[in-house]
Structures are given as structure tokens and as C-alpha cells.
């Protein structure tokens, strides 16, 4: 899990950095791992996505957050937000937030049906691309140098984001705008697998992932991350059904009680739902038994 983001960056065409603006502990700075990742692959275009903006009561804080996370630079332009903060104080706190910057270079996918919706997508993103007198002023920024790993100690943001999107994913606000942008940025390429190939995972990997999904869904906090899965039995029954017995190993007795649940309700629900998902995946009858044990 810790290496997947780094591995995926090697093949990425675009990077989305997602920030929860409702978390006042983390919203004003990017994590060091994210900054290291961005610094190691500065040639890959990146965009900043601010989520849960509906929860933020003081909308003017979005300006502060955006400035901190971008070091005041978006798409090579320096953001000037002072005039935006001088809006009429009587305006609604729920009014849309706009930060002006110079228009980025036009980016379209050839033949894209959304080519004519570029301006609409940009306006809904939370950044007003026009440089009208009533908005916040912009000025050319010097080409910022890329941060080395040693320079990240006091760094909070990334000055190479091409766009900022502000949305409320739970309610679907501005999600379509982000989708349209991603479609316009998509690059054509060959299929990695033939159309007849359903997956490159082994049946055992599919089984492990389905069970782990249920464990993650029904266990709180850090508990599911300490669960180790061990397949004890994997065989075909007399009637063609698949028989699977898997042990779920946990580090503490308290975690065992949580995984089993009162009257065995939690583990029974996990086994039942995982069995159904396995039957849907393998198109055969599946009998799944889960055992919970404390690691020795």
C-alpha cells in the first residue's frame, strides 16, 4: 500500500492531489510523502482537488488553503487574492468562490465532445480563468524551481499545479466538472490487455481482496490494517462448488472480539457478503468459512 502511489506515478499522465478542507489539522499543508512524490516526478502534470467545501462554513478560508497548498502559484501564474477578500461582507457565505488567474494553455483531446465546454468546466472548478478588473489580480510568476527532498522540511505546498478544483463529492457538486477535465486531459493509448481478459489477478488474489474489502468496511480505525489473511483450504467440492477456509489473524484479543462481533454477527456478515461476491466473480457455488485467531 505504501509503494503503490510511487509505482503508479511512473506510468501516470496526470496526478490528482486530494485534500479534505474540513480537516483543519491537515488542510493547509501537503503531506511530506505527497511532496516527495510530486518532487520526484515534476514533469507529470498535476491538479489540486479540494473536497468537502460544503462543510467549510467560512468560505474565505478556501483562498487561504488554496494559496498555502499552491505556494500562491497555479499554472505558472502568481495568485493575488487581496481584492477577492475585500468582497462585500454582506454576501452569502455559500456564494461560489472565485480566484482569478491567467488562462492556461488550451488543452483538448482531439475530437472530444467536451471541447466546447472548456470554459464552463474551468469556471465551475472554483477558479475564474478570466482576468476582469473586479476579480483578484494576477501577475507573471518566475519559473519556480523544483524542490529537492532536502528542501521539503519547511515546504507546505506545490507551485506546479495546473488547476484547482473545489467540490463536494458526497453531494456531487462540481464532480462532473472534474470528470470533464479528466476526459479532456486523457491521452489515447493501446489497451493493456485483450478484450477477452477479465483480470490479471489469480483467483486467490481475487478472494483475498474481496474478503479484505469487507474487513475494511466493517472494522473501525486501524483494526482492519492489522489483519493478516491465511488461506488454509482451497479446493473443489464433489458437486463443483469451491470450498475456501481462510484464517484472519489479528494482533490483539480485543481486535478478535471486534472482528467476531456480538454473537458472531460481524464475522458472519463478512463471510456472507464475501461469499456472494465470490460467487458473482467465479460464477459457481462458493462455500466460505472464516476463522479468527490471535497471532501467536
GROMACS .gro file of C-alpha atoms in nm:
model
  296
    1UNK     CA    1   0.000   0.000   0.000
    2UNK     CA    2   0.286   0.238   0.078
    3UNK     CA    3   0.466   0.174  -0.252
    4UNK     CA    4   0.165   0.169  -0.486
    5UNK     CA    5   0.147   0.550  -0.529
    6UNK     CA    6   0.516   0.565  -0.619
    7UNK     CA    7   0.484   0.278  -0.866
    8UNK     CA    8   0.175   0.428  -1.031
    9UNK     CA    9   0.347   0.765  -1.074
   10UNK     CA   10   0.592   0.607  -1.317
   11UNK     CA   11   0.307   0.547  -1.562
   12UNK     CA   12   0.077   0.842  -1.482
   13UNK     CA   13  -0.033   1.103  -1.736
   14UNK     CA   14  -0.189   1.327  -1.470
   15UNK     CA   15  -0.177   1.347  -1.090
   16UNK     CA   16  -0.471   1.449  -0.870
   17UNK     CA   17  -0.387   1.561  -0.517
   18UNK     CA   18  -0.699   1.536  -0.300
   19UNK     CA   19  -0.728   1.748   0.016
   20UNK     CA   20  -1.006   1.735   0.277
   21UNK     CA   21  -1.068   2.101   0.360
   22UNK     CA   22  -1.286   2.009   0.658
   23UNK     CA   23  -0.981   1.877   0.846
   24UNK     CA   24  -0.828   2.188   1.000
   25UNK     CA   25  -0.523   1.991   1.116
   26UNK     CA   26  -0.401   1.893   0.768
   27UNK     CA   27  -0.576   2.117   0.513
   28UNK     CA   28  -0.311   2.392   0.496
   29UNK     CA   29  -0.017   2.172   0.401
   30UNK     CA   30   0.051   1.872   0.182
   31UNK     CA   31   0.197   1.564   0.344
   32UNK     CA   32   0.570   1.512   0.307
   33UNK     CA   33   0.516   1.187   0.116
   34UNK     CA   34   0.294   1.364  -0.136
   35UNK     CA   35   0.550   1.642  -0.175
   36UNK     CA   36   0.830   1.389  -0.222
   37UNK     CA   37   0.625   1.211  -0.485
   38UNK     CA   38   0.548   1.532  -0.673
   39UNK     CA   39   0.910   1.647  -0.649
   40UNK     CA   40   1.042   1.323  -0.791
   41UNK     CA   41   0.806   1.343  -1.090
   42UNK     CA   42   0.779   1.719  -1.159
   43UNK     CA   43   0.731   1.658  -1.533
   44UNK     CA   44   0.391   1.494  -1.477
   45UNK     CA   45   0.103   1.747  -1.483
   46UNK     CA   46  -0.080   1.775  -1.151
   47UNK     CA   47  -0.403   1.934  -1.028
   48UNK     CA   48  -0.527   2.013  -0.678
   49UNK     CA   49  -0.872   1.892  -0.571
   50UNK     CA   50  -1.024   2.049  -0.258
   51UNK     CA   51  -1.306   1.829  -0.132
   52UNK     CA   52  -1.583   1.881   0.127
   53UNK     CA   53  -1.606   2.254   0.061
   54UNK     CA   54  -1.972   2.236   0.165
   55UNK     CA   55  -1.866   2.163   0.525
   56UNK     CA   56  -1.644   2.471   0.541
   57UNK     CA   57  -1.862   2.747   0.687
   58UNK     CA   58  -1.611   3.028   0.633
   59UNK     CA   59  -1.570   3.018   0.257
   60UNK     CA   60  -1.292   3.279   0.258
   61UNK     CA   61  -1.070   3.012   0.415
   62UNK     CA   62  -1.065   2.840   0.076
   63UNK     CA   63  -0.848   3.125  -0.052
   64UNK     CA   64  -0.603   3.076   0.233
   65UNK     CA   65  -0.596   2.699   0.183
   66UNK     CA   66  -0.551   2.728  -0.193
   67UNK     CA   67  -0.268   2.978  -0.150
   68UNK     CA   68  -0.088   2.762   0.106
   69UNK     CA   69  -0.118   2.442  -0.097
   70UNK     CA   70   0.000   2.605  -0.420
   71UNK     CA   71   0.254   2.848  -0.272
   72UNK     CA   72   0.044   3.113  -0.442
   73UNK     CA   73   0.117   2.984  -0.793
   74UNK     CA   74  -0.118   2.799  -1.028
   75UNK     CA   75  -0.030   2.714  -1.388
   76UNK     CA   76   0.277   2.937  -1.369
   77UNK     CA   77   0.079   3.243  -1.260
   78UNK     CA   78   0.102   3.413  -0.923
   79UNK     CA   79  -0.233   3.439  -0.747
   80UNK     CA   80  -0.325   3.773  -0.589
   81UNK     CA   81  -0.618   3.722  -0.354
   82UNK     CA   82  -0.631   4.052  -0.164
   83UNK     CA   83  -0.904   4.206  -0.377
   84UNK     CA   84  -1.108   3.890  -0.354
   85UNK     CA   85  -1.102   3.916   0.023
   86UNK     CA   86  -1.244   4.267   0.005
   87UNK     CA   87  -1.582   4.148  -0.118
   88UNK     CA   88  -1.896   4.281   0.041
   89UNK     CA   89  -1.919   4.128   0.387
   90UNK     CA   90  -2.294   4.102   0.348
   91UNK     CA   91  -2.259   3.847   0.069
   92UNK     CA   92  -2.376   3.495   0.144
   93UNK     CA   93  -2.124   3.257   0.293
   94UNK     CA   94  -2.250   2.998   0.048
   95UNK     CA   95  -2.179   3.208  -0.259
   96UNK     CA   96  -1.936   3.048  -0.507
   97UNK     CA   97  -1.571   3.127  -0.455
   98UNK     CA   98  -1.364   3.253  -0.747
   99UNK     CA   99  -0.990   3.313  -0.766
  100UNK     CA  100  -0.861   3.473  -1.082
  101UNK     CA  101  -0.557   3.367  -1.275
  102UNK     CA  102  -0.440   3.389  -1.632
  103UNK     CA  103  -0.591   3.137  -1.872
  104UNK     CA  104  -0.380   2.822  -1.902
  105UNK     CA  105  -0.282   2.684  -2.235
  106UNK     CA  106  -0.573   2.527  -2.418
  107UNK     CA  107  -0.581   2.154  -2.365
  108UNK     CA  108  -0.819   1.946  -2.571
  109UNK     CA  109  -0.841   1.585  -2.671
  110UNK     CA  110  -0.885   1.563  -3.050
  111UNK     CA  111  -1.247   1.501  -3.129
  112UNK     CA  112  -1.352   1.544  -2.768
  113UNK     CA  113  -1.726   1.618  -2.737
  114UNK     CA  114  -1.642   1.846  -2.447
  115UNK     CA  115  -1.414   2.074  -2.645
  116UNK     CA  116  -1.678   2.346  -2.638
  117UNK     CA  117  -1.729   2.306  -2.264
  118UNK     CA  118  -1.375   2.405  -2.167
  119UNK     CA  119  -1.471   2.744  -2.031
  120UNK     CA  120  -1.770   2.604  -1.843
  121UNK     CA  121  -1.554   2.337  -1.681
  122UNK     CA  122  -1.296   2.591  -1.576
  123UNK     CA  123  -1.549   2.830  -1.425
  124UNK     CA  124  -1.710   2.557  -1.218
  125UNK     CA  125  -1.379   2.439  -1.083
  126UNK     CA  126  -1.363   2.724  -0.833
  127UNK     CA  127  -1.106   2.921  -1.032
  128UNK     CA  128  -1.224   3.204  -1.253
  129UNK     CA  129  -0.990   3.200  -1.553
  130UNK     CA  130  -1.082   3.550  -1.668
  131UNK     CA  131  -0.877   3.845  -1.551
  132UNK     CA  132  -1.152   4.102  -1.513
  133UNK     CA  133  -1.099   4.412  -1.302
  134UNK     CA  134  -1.346   4.302  -1.035
  135UNK     CA  135  -1.166   3.977  -0.963
  136UNK     CA  136  -0.835   3.909  -0.800
  137UNK     CA  137  -0.536   4.035  -0.990
  138UNK     CA  138  -0.265   3.814  -1.135
  139UNK     CA  139   0.090   3.862  -1.232
  140UNK     CA  140   0.352   3.656  -1.405
  141UNK     CA  141   0.547   3.440  -1.164
  142UNK     CA  142   0.905   3.343  -1.208
  143UNK     CA  143   0.956   2.984  -1.311
  144UNK     CA  144   0.966   2.812  -0.972
  145UNK     CA  145   1.244   2.568  -0.913
  146UNK     CA  146   1.165   2.210  -0.827
  147UNK     CA  147   1.210   2.113  -0.466
  148UNK     CA  148   1.466   1.853  -0.376
  149UNK     CA  149   1.395   1.611  -0.094
  150UNK     CA  150   1.621   1.813   0.135
  151UNK     CA  151   1.421   2.130   0.067
  152UNK     CA  152   1.086   1.986   0.176
  153UNK     CA  153   1.125   2.029   0.552
  154UNK     CA  154   0.956   2.369   0.563
  155UNK     CA  155   0.755   2.330   0.241
  156UNK     CA  156   0.375   2.324   0.266
  157UNK     CA  157   0.261   2.342  -0.095
  158UNK     CA  158   0.341   2.262  -0.456
  159UNK     CA  159   0.376   2.553  -0.701
  160UNK     CA  160   0.327   2.347  -1.018
  161UNK     CA  161  -0.044   2.262  -1.005
  162UNK     CA  162  -0.215   2.338  -1.336
  163UNK     CA  163  -0.565   2.371  -1.194
  164UNK     CA  164  -0.760   2.383  -0.868
  165UNK     CA  165  -1.099   2.214  -0.834
  166UNK     CA  166  -1.329   2.278  -0.539
  167UNK     CA  167  -1.606   2.025  -0.493
  168UNK     CA  168  -1.833   1.837  -0.255
  169UNK     CA  169  -1.810   1.478  -0.378
  170UNK     CA  170  -2.075   1.340  -0.142
  171UNK     CA  171  -2.338   1.567  -0.295
  172UNK     CA  172  -2.197   1.554  -0.647
  173UNK     CA  173  -2.120   1.927  -0.654
  174UNK     CA  174  -1.871   2.006  -0.934
  175UNK     CA  175  -1.784   1.637  -0.973
  176UNK     CA  176  -1.896   1.644  -1.337
  177UNK     CA  177  -1.667   1.942  -1.394
  178UNK     CA  178  -1.369   1.740  -1.274
  179UNK     CA  179  -1.477   1.443  -1.488
  180UNK     CA  180  -1.494   1.661  -1.798
  181UNK     CA  181  -1.149   1.797  -1.726
  182UNK     CA  182  -1.006   1.446  -1.687
  183UNK     CA  183  -1.165   1.343  -2.015
  184UNK     CA  184  -1.010   1.640  -2.192
  185UNK     CA  185  -0.668   1.557  -2.046
  186UNK     CA  186  -0.691   1.185  -2.129
  187UNK     CA  187  -0.435   1.055  -2.378
  188UNK     CA  188  -0.516   0.781  -2.629
  189UNK     CA  189  -0.320   0.460  -2.594
  190UNK     CA  190  -0.331   0.086  -2.657
  191UNK     CA  191  -0.527  -0.147  -2.432
  192UNK     CA  192  -0.302  -0.314  -2.178
  193UNK     CA  193  -0.497  -0.640  -2.201
  194UNK     CA  194  -0.700  -0.813  -2.470
  195UNK     CA  195  -1.076  -0.764  -2.452
  196UNK     CA  196  -1.119  -1.133  -2.362
  197UNK     CA  197  -0.905  -1.094  -2.048
  198UNK     CA  198  -1.123  -1.024  -1.744
  199UNK     CA  199  -0.842  -0.972  -1.492
  200UNK     CA  200  -0.471  -1.035  -1.441
  201UNK     CA  201  -0.526  -1.140  -1.080
  202UNK     CA  202  -0.519  -1.501  -0.969
  203UNK     CA  203  -0.837  -1.649  -0.814
  204UNK     CA  204  -0.664  -1.649  -0.476
  205UNK     CA  205  -0.583  -1.278  -0.508
  206UNK     CA  206  -0.943  -1.203  -0.601
  207UNK     CA  207  -1.062  -1.395  -0.296
  208UNK     CA  208  -0.820  -1.217  -0.062
  209UNK     CA  209  -0.918  -0.875  -0.195
  210UNK     CA  210  -1.290  -0.940  -0.162
  211UNK     CA  211  -1.257  -1.057   0.198
  212UNK     CA  212  -1.024  -0.767   0.282
  213UNK     CA  213  -1.276  -0.524   0.135
  214UNK     CA  214  -1.539  -0.648   0.379
  215UNK     CA  215  -1.295  -0.637   0.671
  216UNK     CA  216  -1.212  -0.275   0.586
  217UNK     CA  217  -1.581  -0.192   0.562
  218UNK     CA  218  -1.690  -0.334   0.896
  219UNK     CA  219  -1.392  -0.277   1.126
  220UNK     CA  220  -1.310   0.069   1.265
  221UNK     CA  221  -0.994   0.280   1.272
  222UNK     CA  222  -0.663   0.093   1.243
  223UNK     CA  223  -0.806  -0.251   1.327
  224UNK     CA  224  -0.850  -0.384   0.969
  225UNK     CA  225  -0.492  -0.293   0.877
  226UNK     CA  226  -0.357  -0.536   1.135
  227UNK     CA  227  -0.548  -0.833   0.992
  228UNK     CA  228  -0.337  -1.098   0.816
  229UNK     CA  229  -0.513  -1.341   0.581
  230UNK     CA  230  -0.401  -1.704   0.551
  231UNK     CA  231  -0.583  -1.945   0.318
  232UNK     CA  232  -0.597  -2.288   0.483
  233UNK     CA  233  -0.816  -2.474   0.231
  234UNK     CA  234  -0.885  -2.408  -0.136
  235UNK     CA  235  -1.039  -2.697  -0.323
  236UNK     CA  236  -1.326  -2.802  -0.545
  237UNK     CA  237  -1.607  -2.998  -0.384
  238UNK     CA  238  -1.781  -3.309  -0.516
  239UNK     CA  239  -2.057  -3.105  -0.681
  240UNK     CA  240  -1.824  -2.850  -0.841
  241UNK     CA  241  -1.855  -2.596  -0.562
  242UNK     CA  242  -1.549  -2.406  -0.439
  243UNK     CA  243  -1.457  -2.470  -0.076
  244UNK     CA  244  -1.250  -2.198   0.092
  245UNK     CA  245  -1.132  -2.181   0.452
  246UNK     CA  246  -0.937  -1.870   0.549
  247UNK     CA  247  -0.788  -1.766   0.882
  248UNK     CA  248  -0.793  -1.400   0.980
  249UNK     CA  249  -0.505  -1.334   1.218
  250UNK     CA  250  -0.520  -1.028   1.445
  251UNK     CA  251  -0.255  -0.891   1.685
  252UNK     CA  252  -0.476  -0.848   1.994
  253UNK     CA  253  -0.754  -1.029   2.175
  254UNK     CA  254  -0.961  -0.709   2.168
  255UNK     CA  255  -0.934  -0.699   1.789
  256UNK     CA  256  -1.050  -1.060   1.777
  257UNK     CA  257  -1.363  -0.972   1.972
  258UNK     CA  258  -1.432  -0.677   1.742
  259UNK     CA  259  -1.390  -0.889   1.429
  260UNK     CA  260  -1.616  -1.164   1.558
  261UNK     CA  261  -1.874  -0.921   1.691
  262UNK     CA  262  -2.152  -0.981   1.941
  263UNK     CA  263  -2.294  -1.325   1.879
  264UNK     CA  264  -2.064  -1.364   1.578
  265UNK     CA  265  -2.264  -1.110   1.379
  266UNK     CA  266  -1.971  -0.921   1.226
  267UNK     CA  267  -1.772  -1.220   1.102
  268UNK     CA  268  -2.091  -1.388   0.980
  269UNK     CA  269  -2.186  -1.081   0.779
  270UNK     CA  270  -1.837  -1.055   0.632
  271UNK     CA  271  -1.844  -1.423   0.531
  272UNK     CA  272  -2.194  -1.399   0.384
  273UNK     CA  273  -2.127  -1.089   0.175
  274UNK     CA  274  -1.783  -1.211   0.064
  275UNK     CA  275  -1.932  -1.546  -0.040
  276UNK     CA  276  -2.189  -1.372  -0.258
  277UNK     CA  277  -1.924  -1.154  -0.421
  278UNK     CA  278  -1.705  -1.459  -0.484
  279UNK     CA  279  -1.996  -1.642  -0.647
  280UNK     CA  280  -2.057  -1.342  -0.870
  281UNK     CA  281  -1.688  -1.335  -0.965
  282UNK     CA  282  -1.632  -1.708  -1.019
  283UNK     CA  283  -1.983  -1.794  -1.147
  284UNK     CA  284  -2.003  -2.101  -0.927
  285UNK     CA  285  -2.121  -2.203  -0.582
  286UNK     CA  286  -1.880  -2.090  -0.310
  287UNK     CA  287  -1.866  -2.211   0.049
  288UNK     CA  288  -1.654  -1.976   0.256
  289UNK     CA  289  -1.554  -2.031   0.618
  290UNK     CA  290  -1.363  -1.765   0.810
  291UNK     CA  291  -1.172  -1.829   1.132
  292UNK     CA  292  -1.045  -1.554   1.361
  293UNK     CA  293  -0.728  -1.613   1.562
  294UNK     CA  294  -0.478  -1.406   1.756
  295UNK     CA  295  -0.129  -1.409   1.607
  296UNK     CA  296   0.099  -1.637   1.805
   0.00000   0.00000   0.00000
